[in-house]
GROMACS .gro file of C-alpha atoms in nm:
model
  119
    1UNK     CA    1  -1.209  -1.125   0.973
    2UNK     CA    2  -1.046  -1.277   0.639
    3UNK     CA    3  -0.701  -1.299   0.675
    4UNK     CA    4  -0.675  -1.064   0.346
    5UNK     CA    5  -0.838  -0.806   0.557
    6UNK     CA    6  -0.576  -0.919   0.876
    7UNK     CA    7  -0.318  -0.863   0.627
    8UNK     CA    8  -0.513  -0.519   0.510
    9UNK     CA    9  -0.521  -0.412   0.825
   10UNK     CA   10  -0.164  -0.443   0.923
   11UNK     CA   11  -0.076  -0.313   0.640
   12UNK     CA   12  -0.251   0.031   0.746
   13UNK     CA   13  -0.103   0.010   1.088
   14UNK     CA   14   0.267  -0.012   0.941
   15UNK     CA   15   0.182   0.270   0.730
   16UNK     CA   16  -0.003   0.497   1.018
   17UNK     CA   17   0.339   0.408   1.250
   18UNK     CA   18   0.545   0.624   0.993
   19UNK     CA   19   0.281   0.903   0.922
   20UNK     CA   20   0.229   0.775   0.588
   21UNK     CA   21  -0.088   0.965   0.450
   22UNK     CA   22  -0.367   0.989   0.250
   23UNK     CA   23  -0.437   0.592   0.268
   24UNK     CA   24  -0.657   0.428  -0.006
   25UNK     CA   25  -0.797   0.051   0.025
   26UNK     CA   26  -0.892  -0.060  -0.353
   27UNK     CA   27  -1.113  -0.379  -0.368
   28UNK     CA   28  -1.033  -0.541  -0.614
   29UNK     CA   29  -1.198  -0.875  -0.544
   30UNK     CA   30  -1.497  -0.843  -0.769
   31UNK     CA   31  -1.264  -0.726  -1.100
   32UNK     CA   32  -1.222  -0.981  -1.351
   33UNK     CA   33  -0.855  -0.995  -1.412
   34UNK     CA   34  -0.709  -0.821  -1.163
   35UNK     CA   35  -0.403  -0.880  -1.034
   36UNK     CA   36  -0.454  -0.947  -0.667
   37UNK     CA   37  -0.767  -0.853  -0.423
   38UNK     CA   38  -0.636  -0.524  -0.263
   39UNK     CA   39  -0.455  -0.252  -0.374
   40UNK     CA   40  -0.331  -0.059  -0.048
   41UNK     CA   41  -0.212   0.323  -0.208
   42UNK     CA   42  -0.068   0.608   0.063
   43UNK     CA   43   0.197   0.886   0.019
   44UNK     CA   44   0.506   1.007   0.167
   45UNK     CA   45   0.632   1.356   0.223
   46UNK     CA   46   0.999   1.298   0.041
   47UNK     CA   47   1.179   0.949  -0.034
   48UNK     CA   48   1.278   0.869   0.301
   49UNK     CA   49   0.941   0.827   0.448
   50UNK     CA   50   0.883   0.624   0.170
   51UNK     CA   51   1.088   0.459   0.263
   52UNK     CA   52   1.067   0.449   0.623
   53UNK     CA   53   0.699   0.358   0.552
   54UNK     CA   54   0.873   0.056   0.353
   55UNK     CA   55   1.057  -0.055   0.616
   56UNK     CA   56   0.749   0.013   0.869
   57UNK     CA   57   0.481  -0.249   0.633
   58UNK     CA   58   0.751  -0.463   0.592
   59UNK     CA   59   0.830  -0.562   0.965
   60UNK     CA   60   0.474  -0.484   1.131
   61UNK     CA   61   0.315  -0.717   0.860
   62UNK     CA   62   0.602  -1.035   0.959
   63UNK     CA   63   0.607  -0.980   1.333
   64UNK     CA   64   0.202  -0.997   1.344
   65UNK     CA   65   0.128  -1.173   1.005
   66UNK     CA   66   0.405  -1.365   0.925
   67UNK     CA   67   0.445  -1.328   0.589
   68UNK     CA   68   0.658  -1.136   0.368
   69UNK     CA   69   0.633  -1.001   0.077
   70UNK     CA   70   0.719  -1.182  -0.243
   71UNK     CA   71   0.882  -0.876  -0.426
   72UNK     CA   72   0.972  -0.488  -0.339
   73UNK     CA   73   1.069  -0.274  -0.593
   74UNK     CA   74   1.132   0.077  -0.610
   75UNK     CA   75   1.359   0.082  -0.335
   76UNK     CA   76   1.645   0.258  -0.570
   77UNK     CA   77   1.507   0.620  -0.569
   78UNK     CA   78   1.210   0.553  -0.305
   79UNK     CA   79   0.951   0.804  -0.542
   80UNK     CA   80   0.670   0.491  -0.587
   81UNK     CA   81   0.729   0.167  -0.400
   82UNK     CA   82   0.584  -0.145  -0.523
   83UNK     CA   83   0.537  -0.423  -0.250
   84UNK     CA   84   0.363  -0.772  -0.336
   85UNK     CA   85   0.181  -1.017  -0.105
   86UNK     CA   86   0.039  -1.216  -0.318
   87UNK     CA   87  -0.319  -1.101  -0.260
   88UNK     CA   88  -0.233  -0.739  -0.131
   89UNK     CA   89  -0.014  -0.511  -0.326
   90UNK     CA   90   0.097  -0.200  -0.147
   91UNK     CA   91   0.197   0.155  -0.317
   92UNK     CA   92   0.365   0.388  -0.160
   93UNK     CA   93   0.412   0.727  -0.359
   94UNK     CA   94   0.562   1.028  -0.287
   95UNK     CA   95   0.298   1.290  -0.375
   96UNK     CA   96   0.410   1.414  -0.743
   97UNK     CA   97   0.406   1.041  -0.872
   98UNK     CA   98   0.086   0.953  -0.678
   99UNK     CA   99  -0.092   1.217  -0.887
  100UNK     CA  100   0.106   1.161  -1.181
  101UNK     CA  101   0.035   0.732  -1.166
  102UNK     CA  102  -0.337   0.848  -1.032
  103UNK     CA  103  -0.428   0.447  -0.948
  104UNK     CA  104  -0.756   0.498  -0.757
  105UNK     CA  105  -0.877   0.684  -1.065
  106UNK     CA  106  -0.734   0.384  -1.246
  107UNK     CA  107  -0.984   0.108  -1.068
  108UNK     CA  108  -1.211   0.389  -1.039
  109UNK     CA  109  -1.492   0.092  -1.066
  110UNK     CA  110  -1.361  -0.119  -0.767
  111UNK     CA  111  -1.531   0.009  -0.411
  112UNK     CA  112  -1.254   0.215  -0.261
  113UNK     CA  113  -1.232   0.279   0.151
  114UNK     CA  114  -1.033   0.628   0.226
  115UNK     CA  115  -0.862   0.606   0.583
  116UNK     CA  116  -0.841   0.905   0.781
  117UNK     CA  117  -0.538   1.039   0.853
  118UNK     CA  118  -0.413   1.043   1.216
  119UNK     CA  119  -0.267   1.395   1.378
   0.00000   0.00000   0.00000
């Protein structure tokens, strides 16, 4: 396994620990341009499991990866969190401004994996 998919994958765990739903994995390897290689998207309930999810990525992904991310914002009103590693950038969206932002649609041309949701 790459390490981008490591990364991927912990990223999913820290996500799942919280409850975090409705998890998107946009490939964006094969678009010219694009920002980074993954786009990780999930959802919230409210802005403090966005936040809680937040906090969640953030450790699992430096206790088993050892990175850290190079910027989070949205932290101030916790509606769509923005983190960056480098390669992998990971949304997290409360559910009015995932629909609103609608970023799978966006790279609707990039192969996108759903995750189930756990119980």
């Amino acid at each position: 396994m790459t390490k981008q998919k490591e990364l991927v994958k912990t990223i999913i765990d820290g996500i799942q620990e919280k409850k975090g739903r409705s998890i998107s994995v946009i490939n964006l390897s094969g678009i010219e341009g694009s920002i980074c290689n993954y786009f990780v998207v999930c959802q919230g309930n409210s802005p403090q499991q966005v936040d809680a999810i937040t906090d969640s990525v953030e450790d699992m992904v430096r206790e088993n990866a050892g990175e850290k991310p190079v910027r989070i914002i949205g932290r101030e009103n916790s509606l769509w969190v923005a983190m960056d590693y480098t390669d992998v950038m990971v949304h997290i969206f409360v559910p009015d401004a995932r629909a609103y932002y609608n970023l799978e649609n966006l790279w609707e041309d990039a192969p996108t994996e759903h995750i189930p949701d756990l119980d």
